[in-house]
Amino acid sequence: MPDTPASFTVKIAENDGELRAAQALRYDVFVRELGGGGEMVDHAAGLEMDRFDPFFDHMLVSDDTTGEVVGVYRLLRSDQAGRAGQFYSENEYDLAPLKASGRKLLELGRSCLHRDYRGGTAMFHLWNGLADYVAQHEIEILFGTASFHGTDVQALAQPLSLLHHNHLAPPELRVRAKAFQPMDLVAPQDLDRRKAMLDVPALIKAYLRLGGFVGEGAFVDHDFNTTDVCLILDTARMNDRQRRLYTGTRN
């Protein structure tokens, strides 16, 4: 972490160089740190990429002091998904309930921060940039897969069961995993709720604080060495406190 407080710039990537900076950070986090992979990953160049990248908007947060891209988010609206042929998450989840809703959808993915900026204000700036994007495009439902590290489902039984029992999406928004891995692995009375929540990744906890839900079933992604859940956030269901958390505003 820099010795002095950093200032940040948030923007959508506008050229190949900025896209490559996003892909390089993703490689550092998802491949080097977490052991992920994929058909189009360029190990020689150190870039994590896939066929969907040309269709997404890529939100970048840069440290103004160094100019380095230190955080990224990948964003796909319904019109962009139409050009791509599908949403990325459709490889893992049946999104029929969301697509049938008639509401404006935004898929989120590949969210990550450089290791030196975690726990600081960079994520706050990225989050506020996302809020501005949602307002600009009048998005109504945000969704996307989020990951637990590793593919040993039994090791994740407590946090997965906590999400299933306490945060399952209502039926009209309840997407379902295609290669279905049940999440209700521990009965409610047997949950260690405190430990289970400590084991939930920070990004998932952030969405839960905003009133987010999870879809039914997990998806074990062996390519990325993760166990994924589908997060869903309906902006119409957010209360005033959650809206303030989301936009960073205060009374």
PDB file of N, CA, C and O in Angstrom, residues 48-106:
ATOM      1  N   GLU A  48      -5.227 -12.485 -18.713  1.00  0.00           N
ATOM      2  CA  GLU A  48      -6.399 -13.349 -18.533  1.00  0.00           C
ATOM      3  C   GLU A  48      -7.510 -12.784 -19.409  1.00  0.00           C
ATOM      4  O   GLU A  48      -7.938 -11.651 -19.222  1.00  0.00           O
ATOM      5  N   MET A  49      -7.953 -13.556 -20.380  1.00  0.00           N
ATOM      6  CA  MET A  49      -8.934 -13.058 -21.359  1.00  0.00           C
ATOM      7  C   MET A  49      -9.854 -14.189 -21.763  1.00  0.00           C
ATOM      8  O   MET A  49      -9.578 -15.360 -21.530  1.00  0.00           O
ATOM      9  N   ASP A  50     -10.990 -13.816 -22.382  1.00  0.00           N
ATOM     10  CA  ASP A  50     -11.889 -14.805 -22.950  1.00  0.00           C
ATOM     11  C   ASP A  50     -12.640 -14.173 -24.115  1.00  0.00           C
ATOM     12  O   ASP A  50     -12.460 -12.992 -24.428  1.00  0.00           O
ATOM     13  N   ARG A  51     -13.514 -14.948 -24.751  1.00  0.00           N
ATOM     14  CA  ARG A  51     -14.189 -14.480 -25.957  1.00  0.00           C
ATOM     15  C   ARG A  51     -15.182 -13.365 -25.666  1.00  0.00           C
ATOM     16  O   ARG A  51     -15.616 -12.654 -26.579  1.00  0.00           O
ATOM     17  N   PHE A  52     -15.573 -13.205 -24.397  1.00  0.00           N
ATOM     18  CA  PHE A  52     -16.571 -12.204 -24.037  1.00  0.00           C
ATOM     19  C   PHE A  52     -15.983 -10.799 -23.878  1.00  0.00           C
ATOM     20  O   PHE A  52     -16.716  -9.813 -23.899  1.00  0.00           O
ATOM     21  N   ASP A  53     -14.680 -10.693 -23.704  1.00  0.00           N
ATOM     22  CA  ASP A  53     -14.080  -9.389 -23.421  1.00  0.00           C
ATOM     23  C   ASP A  53     -14.460  -8.289 -24.412  1.00  0.00           C
ATOM     24  O   ASP A  53     -14.711  -7.149 -24.002  1.00  0.00           O
ATOM     25  N   PRO A  54     -14.523  -8.574 -25.731  1.00  0.00           N
ATOM     26  CA  PRO A  54     -14.859  -7.492 -26.661  1.00  0.00           C
ATOM     27  C   PRO A  54     -16.263  -6.924 -26.482  1.00  0.00           C
ATOM     28  O   PRO A  54     -16.537  -5.806 -26.946  1.00  0.00           O
ATOM     29  N   PHE A  55     -17.149  -7.647 -25.811  1.00  0.00           N
ATOM     30  CA  PHE A  55     -18.542  -7.208 -25.684  1.00  0.00           C
ATOM     31  C   PHE A  55     -18.808  -6.458 -24.382  1.00  0.00           C
ATOM     32  O   PHE A  55     -19.786  -5.725 -24.267  1.00  0.00           O
ATOM     33  N   PHE A  56     -17.967  -6.658 -23.391  1.00  0.00           N
ATOM     34  CA  PHE A  56     -18.140  -6.032 -22.088  1.00  0.00           C
ATOM     35  C   PHE A  56     -17.613  -4.602 -22.075  1.00  0.00           C
ATOM     36  O   PHE A  56     -16.699  -4.248 -22.841  1.00  0.00           O
ATOM     37  N   ASP A  57     -18.145  -3.778 -21.169  1.00  0.00           N
ATOM     38  CA  ASP A  57     -17.471  -2.563 -20.733  1.00  0.00           C
ATOM     39  C   ASP A  57     -16.542  -2.964 -19.591  1.00  0.00           C
ATOM     40  O   ASP A  57     -16.925  -3.755 -18.717  1.00  0.00           O
ATOM     41  N   HIS A  58     -15.331  -2.396 -19.588  1.00  0.00           N
ATOM     42  CA  HIS A  58     -14.348  -2.738 -18.567  1.00  0.00           C
ATOM     43  C   HIS A  58     -14.094  -1.491 -17.724  1.00  0.00           C
ATOM     44  O   HIS A  58     -13.524  -0.509 -18.210  1.00  0.00           O
ATOM     45  N   MET A  59     -14.556  -1.521 -16.476  1.00  0.00           N
ATOM     46  CA  MET A  59     -14.366  -0.388 -15.579  1.00  0.00           C
ATOM     47  C   MET A  59     -13.024  -0.537 -14.875  1.00  0.00           C
ATOM     48  O   MET A  59     -12.718  -1.598 -14.319  1.00  0.00           O
ATOM     49  N   LEU A  60     -12.237   0.530 -14.904  1.00  0.00           N
ATOM     50  CA  LEU A  60     -10.898   0.525 -14.328  1.00  0.00           C
ATOM     51  C   LEU A  60     -10.813   1.559 -13.221  1.00  0.00           C
ATOM     52  O   LEU A  60     -11.357   2.657 -13.344  1.00  0.00           O
ATOM     53  N   VAL A  61     -10.115   1.212 -12.151  1.00  0.00           N
ATOM     54  CA  VAL A  61      -9.726   2.214 -11.159  1.00  0.00           C
ATOM     55  C   VAL A  61      -8.204   2.268 -11.160  1.00  0.00           C
ATOM     56  O   VAL A  61      -7.532   1.237 -11.062  1.00  0.00           O
ATOM     57  N   SER A  62      -7.669   3.484 -11.339  1.00  0.00           N
ATOM     58  CA  SER A  62      -6.228   3.676 -11.444  1.00  0.00           C
ATOM     59  C   SER A  62      -5.724   4.551 -10.306  1.00  0.00           C
ATOM     60  O   SER A  62      -6.406   5.503  -9.895  1.00  0.00           O
ATOM     61  N   ASP A  63      -4.541   4.236  -9.813  1.00  0.00           N
ATOM     62  CA  ASP A  63      -3.863   5.065  -8.821  1.00  0.00           C
ATOM     63  C   ASP A  63      -3.268   6.270  -9.557  1.00  0.00           C
ATOM     64  O   ASP A  63      -2.407   6.112 -10.427  1.00  0.00           O
ATOM     65  N   ASP A  64      -3.736   7.463  -9.222  1.00  0.00           N
ATOM     66  CA  ASP A  64      -3.275   8.658  -9.928  1.00  0.00           C
ATOM     67  C   ASP A  64      -1.784   8.907  -9.732  1.00  0.00           C
ATOM     68  O   ASP A  64      -1.145   9.559 -10.556  1.00  0.00           O
ATOM     69  N   THR A  65      -1.230   8.413  -8.640  1.00  0.00           N
ATOM     70  CA  THR A  65       0.189   8.641  -8.365  1.00  0.00           C
ATOM     71  C   THR A  65       1.073   7.868  -9.325  1.00  0.00           C
ATOM     72  O   THR A  65       2.090   8.382  -9.813  1.00  0.00           O
ATOM     73  N   THR A  66       0.679   6.628  -9.609  1.00  0.00           N
ATOM     74  CA  THR A  66       1.513   5.765 -10.447  1.00  0.00           C
ATOM     75  C   THR A  66       0.945   5.560 -11.845  1.00  0.00           C
ATOM     76  O   THR A  66       1.670   5.123 -12.750  1.00  0.00           O
ATOM     77  N   GLY A  67      -0.353   5.834 -12.016  1.00  0.00           N
ATOM     78  CA  GLY A  67      -1.014   5.544 -13.283  1.00  0.00           C
ATOM     79  C   GLY A  67      -1.363   4.081 -13.449  1.00  0.00           C
ATOM     80  O   GLY A  67      -1.924   3.686 -14.482  1.00  0.00           O
ATOM     81  N   GLU A  68      -1.080   3.262 -12.444  1.00  0.00           N
ATOM     82  CA  GLU A  68      -1.311   1.817 -12.544  1.00  0.00           C
ATOM     83  C   GLU A  68      -2.785   1.483 -12.336  1.00  0.00           C
ATOM     84  O   GLU A  68      -3.446   2.037 -11.454  1.00  0.00           O
ATOM     85  N   VAL A  69      -3.291   0.570 -13.167  1.00  0.00           N
ATOM     86  CA  VAL A  69      -4.641   0.038 -12.964  1.00  0.00           C
ATOM     87  C   VAL A  69      -4.589  -0.923 -11.785  1.00  0.00           C
ATOM     88  O   VAL A  69      -3.858  -1.923 -11.810  1.00  0.00           O
ATOM     89  N   VAL A  70      -5.380  -0.620 -10.741  1.00  0.00           N
ATOM     90  CA  VAL A  70      -5.315  -1.405  -9.507  1.00  0.00           C
ATOM     91  C   VAL A  70      -6.635  -2.101  -9.188  1.00  0.00           C
ATOM     92  O   VAL A  70      -6.718  -2.864  -8.223  1.00  0.00           O
ATOM     93  N   GLY A  71      -7.667  -1.844  -9.991  1.00  0.00           N
ATOM     94  CA  GLY A  71      -8.948  -2.503  -9.786  1.00  0.00           C
ATOM     95  C   GLY A  71      -9.730  -2.554 -11.076  1.00  0.00           C
ATOM     96  O   GLY A  71      -9.604  -1.648 -11.921  1.00  0.00           O
ATOM     97  N   VAL A  72     -10.509  -3.617 -11.264  1.00  0.00           N
ATOM     98  CA  VAL A  72     -11.307  -3.751 -12.488  1.00  0.00           C
ATOM     99  C   VAL A  72     -12.661  -4.365 -12.169  1.00  0.00           C
ATOM    100  O   VAL A  72     -12.842  -5.054 -11.160  1.00  0.00           O
ATOM    101  N   TYR A  73     -13.610  -4.074 -13.039  1.00  0.00           N
ATOM    102  CA  TYR A  73     -14.946  -4.681 -13.020  1.00  0.00           C
ATOM    103  C   TYR A  73     -15.343  -4.864 -14.478  1.00  0.00           C
ATOM    104  O   TYR A  73     -15.077  -3.994 -15.312  1.00  0.00           O
ATOM    105  N   ARG A  74     -15.981  -5.981 -14.794  1.00  0.00           N
ATOM    106  CA  ARG A  74     -16.429  -6.234 -16.157  1.00  0.00           C
ATOM    107  C   ARG A  74     -17.949  -6.153 -16.183  1.00  0.00           C
ATOM    108  O   ARG A  74     -18.617  -6.810 -15.375  1.00  0.00           O
ATOM    109  N   LEU A  75     -18.517  -5.352 -17.107  1.00  0.00           N
ATOM    110  CA  LEU A  75     -19.935  -5.008 -17.094  1.00  0.00           C
ATOM    111  C   LEU A  75     -20.567  -5.325 -18.445  1.00  0.00           C
ATOM    112  O   LEU A  75     -20.052  -4.926 -19.490  1.00  0.00           O
ATOM    113  N   LEU A  76     -21.721  -6.036 -18.409  1.00  0.00           N
ATOM    114  CA  LEU A  76     -22.394  -6.428 -19.644  1.00  0.00           C
ATOM    115  C   LEU A  76     -23.889  -6.144 -19.518  1.00  0.00           C
ATOM    116  O   LEU A  76     -24.582  -6.765 -18.714  1.00  0.00           O
ATOM    117  N   ARG A  77     -24.375  -5.188 -20.332  1.00  0.00           N
ATOM    118  CA  ARG A  77     -25.806  -4.884 -20.362  1.00  0.00           C
ATOM    119  C   ARG A  77     -26.521  -5.863 -21.297  1.00  0.00           C
ATOM    120  O   ARG A  77     -25.899  -6.592 -22.063  1.00  0.00           O
ATOM    121  N   SER A  78     -27.852  -5.841 -21.234  1.00  0.00           N
ATOM    122  CA  SER A  78     -28.646  -6.770 -22.040  1.00  0.00           C
ATOM    123  C   SER A  78     -28.362  -6.609 -23.526  1.00  0.00           C
ATOM    124  O   SER A  78     -28.271  -7.602 -24.270  1.00  0.00           O
ATOM    125  N   ASP A  79     -28.228  -5.359 -23.998  1.00  0.00           N
ATOM    126  CA  ASP A  79     -27.986  -5.146 -25.429  1.00  0.00           C
ATOM    127  C   ASP A  79     -26.625  -5.698 -25.839  1.00  0.00           C
ATOM    128  O   ASP A  79     -26.472  -6.250 -26.937  1.00  0.00           O
ATOM    129  N   GLN A  80     -25.629  -5.588 -24.957  1.00  0.00           N
ATOM    130  CA  GLN A  80     -24.314  -6.135 -25.262  1.00  0.00           C
ATOM    131  C   GLN A  80     -24.344  -7.663 -25.255  1.00  0.00           C
ATOM    132  O   GLN A  80     -23.693  -8.304 -26.083  1.00  0.00           O
ATOM    133  N   ALA A  81     -25.121  -8.237 -24.324  1.00  0.00           N
ATOM    134  CA  ALA A  81     -25.254  -9.695 -24.278  1.00  0.00           C
ATOM    135  C   ALA A  81     -25.896 -10.213 -25.553  1.00  0.00           C
ATOM    136  O   ALA A  81     -25.559 -11.306 -26.033  1.00  0.00           O
ATOM    137  N   GLY A  82     -26.829  -9.437 -26.101  1.00  0.00           N
ATOM    138  CA  GLY A  82     -27.442  -9.831 -27.363  1.00  0.00           C
ATOM    139  C   GLY A  82     -26.417  -9.960 -28.472  1.00  0.00           C
ATOM    140  O   GLY A  82     -26.467 -10.891 -29.281  1.00  0.00           O
ATOM    141  N   ARG A  83     -25.469  -9.032 -28.500  1.00  0.00           N
ATOM    142  CA  ARG A  83     -24.415  -9.097 -29.526  1.00  0.00           C
ATOM    143  C   ARG A  83     -23.443 -10.246 -29.258  1.00  0.00           C
ATOM    144  O   ARG A  83     -22.909 -10.846 -30.191  1.00  0.00           O
ATOM    145  N   ALA A  84     -23.224 -10.550 -27.971  1.00  0.00           N
ATOM    146  CA  ALA A  84     -22.323 -11.657 -27.618  1.00  0.00           C
ATOM    147  C   ALA A  84     -22.986 -13.013 -27.810  1.00  0.00           C
ATOM    148  O   ALA A  84     -22.306 -14.035 -27.879  1.00  0.00           O
ATOM    149  N   GLY A  85     -24.314 -13.029 -27.881  1.00  0.00           N
ATOM    150  CA  GLY A  85     -25.046 -14.279 -28.035  1.00  0.00           C
ATOM    151  C   GLY A  85     -25.567 -14.841 -26.729  1.00  0.00           C
ATOM    152  O   GLY A  85     -26.400 -15.758 -26.737  1.00  0.00           O
ATOM    153  N   GLN A  86     -25.107 -14.297 -25.594  1.00  0.00           N
ATOM    154  CA  GLN A  86     -25.546 -14.761 -24.284  1.00  0.00           C
ATOM    155  C   GLN A  86     -24.870 -13.897 -23.219  1.00  0.00           C
ATOM    156  O   GLN A  86     -23.930 -13.156 -23.501  1.00  0.00           O
ATOM    157  N   PHE A  87     -25.366 -14.010 -21.994  1.00  0.00           N
ATOM    158  CA  PHE A  87     -24.618 -13.509 -20.853  1.00  0.00           C
ATOM    159  C   PHE A  87     -23.534 -14.520 -20.492  1.00  0.00           C
ATOM    160  O   PHE A  87     -23.701 -15.729 -20.677  1.00  0.00           O
ATOM    161  N   TYR A  88     -22.434 -14.022 -19.944  1.00  0.00           N
ATOM    162  CA  TYR A  88     -21.358 -14.924 -19.526  1.00  0.00           C
ATOM    163  C   TYR A  88     -21.868 -15.969 -18.532  1.00  0.00           C
ATOM    164  O   TYR A  88     -21.544 -17.152 -18.620  1.00  0.00           O
ATOM    165  N   SER A  89     -22.696 -15.530 -17.570  1.00  0.00           N
ATOM    166  CA  SER A  89     -23.173 -16.418 -16.503  1.00  0.00           C
ATOM    167  C   SER A  89     -24.035 -17.557 -17.021  1.00  0.00           C
ATOM    168  O   SER A  89     -24.256 -18.543 -16.301  1.00  0.00           O
ATOM    169  N   GLU A  90     -24.538 -17.457 -18.257  1.00  0.00           N
ATOM    170  CA  GLU A  90     -25.387 -18.515 -18.793  1.00  0.00           C
ATOM    171  C   GLU A  90     -24.622 -19.810 -19.023  1.00  0.00           C
ATOM    172  O   GLU A  90     -25.242 -20.856 -19.230  1.00  0.00           O
ATOM    173  N   ASN A  91     -23.283 -19.751 -18.985  1.00  0.00           N
ATOM    174  CA  ASN A  91     -22.509 -20.988 -19.024  1.00  0.00           C
ATOM    175  C   ASN A  91     -22.713 -21.796 -17.747  1.00  0.00           C
ATOM    176  O   ASN A  91     -22.518 -23.016 -17.739  1.00  0.00           O
ATOM    177  N   GLU A  92     -23.101 -21.119 -16.658  1.00  0.00           N
ATOM    178  CA  GLU A  92     -23.211 -21.765 -15.360  1.00  0.00           C
ATOM    179  C   GLU A  92     -24.635 -21.793 -14.810  1.00  0.00           C
ATOM    180  O   GLU A  92     -24.979 -22.714 -14.069  1.00  0.00           O
ATOM    181  N   TYR A  93     -25.457 -20.791 -15.147  1.00  0.00           N
ATOM    182  CA  TYR A  93     -26.779 -20.647 -14.542  1.00  0.00           C
ATOM    183  C   TYR A  93     -27.865 -20.454 -15.595  1.00  0.00           C
ATOM    184  O   TYR A  93     -27.629 -19.819 -16.632  1.00  0.00           O
ATOM    185  N   ASP A  94     -29.030 -20.988 -15.306  1.00  0.00           N
ATOM    186  CA  ASP A  94     -30.219 -20.725 -16.107  1.00  0.00           C
ATOM    187  C   ASP A  94     -30.774 -19.375 -15.677  1.00  0.00           C
ATOM    188  O   ASP A  94     -31.316 -19.237 -14.570  1.00  0.00           O
ATOM    189  N   LEU A  95     -30.658 -18.380 -16.538  1.00  0.00           N
ATOM    190  CA  LEU A  95     -31.044 -17.011 -16.199  1.00  0.00           C
ATOM    191  C   LEU A  95     -32.463 -16.677 -16.635  1.00  0.00           C
ATOM    192  O   LEU A  95     -32.840 -15.500 -16.646  1.00  0.00           O
ATOM    193  N   ALA A  96     -33.268 -17.692 -16.964  1.00  0.00           N
ATOM    194  CA  ALA A  96     -34.610 -17.453 -17.498  1.00  0.00           C
ATOM    195  C   ALA A  96     -35.444 -16.507 -16.630  1.00  0.00           C
ATOM    196  O   ALA A  96     -36.120 -15.620 -17.166  1.00  0.00           O
ATOM    197  N   PRO A  97     -35.425 -16.634 -15.285  1.00  0.00           N
ATOM    198  CA  PRO A  97     -36.248 -15.713 -14.492  1.00  0.00           C
ATOM    199  C   PRO A  97     -35.859 -14.251 -14.680  1.00  0.00           C
ATOM    200  O   PRO A  97     -36.734 -13.378 -14.724  1.00  0.00           O
ATOM    201  N   LEU A  98     -34.584 -13.963 -14.784  1.00  0.00           N
ATOM    202  CA  LEU A  98     -34.137 -12.584 -14.967  1.00  0.00           C
ATOM    203  C   LEU A  98     -34.460 -12.089 -16.374  1.00  0.00           C
ATOM    204  O   LEU A  98     -34.944 -10.964 -16.557  1.00  0.00           O
ATOM    205  N   LYS A  99     -34.226 -12.923 -17.368  1.00  0.00           N
ATOM    206  CA  LYS A  99     -34.452 -12.507 -18.753  1.00  0.00           C
ATOM    207  C   LYS A  99     -35.937 -12.326 -19.048  1.00  0.00           C
ATOM    208  O   LYS A  99     -36.310 -11.531 -19.912  1.00  0.00           O
ATOM    209  N   ALA A 100     -36.788 -13.069 -18.315  1.00  0.00           N
ATOM    210  CA  ALA A 100     -38.229 -12.953 -18.525  1.00  0.00           C
ATOM    211  C   ALA A 100     -38.841 -11.785 -17.763  1.00  0.00           C
ATOM    212  O   ALA A 100     -40.021 -11.471 -17.949  1.00  0.00           O
ATOM    213  N   SER A 101     -38.052 -11.125 -16.918  1.00  0.00           N
ATOM    214  CA  SER A 101     -38.596 -10.063 -16.069  1.00  0.00           C
ATOM    215  C   SER A 101     -38.939  -8.802 -16.844  1.00  0.00           C
ATOM    216  O   SER A 101     -39.727  -7.975 -16.379  1.00  0.00           O
ATOM    217  N   GLY A 102     -38.339  -8.620 -18.026  1.00  0.00           N
ATOM    218  CA  GLY A 102     -38.562  -7.405 -18.800  1.00  0.00           C
ATOM    219  C   GLY A 102     -37.852  -6.187 -18.238  1.00  0.00           C
ATOM    220  O   GLY A 102     -38.066  -5.067 -18.708  1.00  0.00           O
ATOM    221  N   ARG A 103     -36.984  -6.390 -17.250  1.00  0.00           N
ATOM    222  CA  ARG A 103     -36.296  -5.271 -16.605  1.00  0.00           C
ATOM    223  C   ARG A 103     -34.870  -5.143 -17.156  1.00  0.00           C
ATOM    224  O   ARG A 103     -34.339  -6.074 -17.756  1.00  0.00           O
ATOM    225  N   LYS A 104     -34.257  -3.981 -16.946  1.00  0.00           N
ATOM    226  CA  LYS A 104     -32.919  -3.727 -17.470  1.00  0.00           C
ATOM    227  C   LYS A 104     -31.888  -4.436 -16.598  1.00  0.00           C
ATOM    228  O   LYS A 104     -31.794  -4.184 -15.397  1.00  0.00           O
ATOM    229  N   LEU A 105     -31.099  -5.299 -17.232  1.00  0.00           N
ATOM    230  CA  LEU A 105     -30.149  -6.151 -16.527  1.00  0.00           C
ATOM    231  C   LEU A 105     -28.718  -5.685 -16.760  1.00  0.00           C
ATOM    232  O   LEU A 105     -28.377  -5.159 -17.815  1.00  0.00           O
ATOM    233  N   LEU A 106     -27.879  -5.902 -15.752  1.00  0.00           N
ATOM    234  CA  LEU A 106     -26.448  -5.675 -15.880  1.00  0.00           C
ATOM    235  C   LEU A 106     -25.721  -6.835 -15.224  1.00  0.00           C
ATOM    236  O   LEU A 106     -25.906  -7.104 -14.034  1.00  0.00           O
TER     237      LEU A 106
END
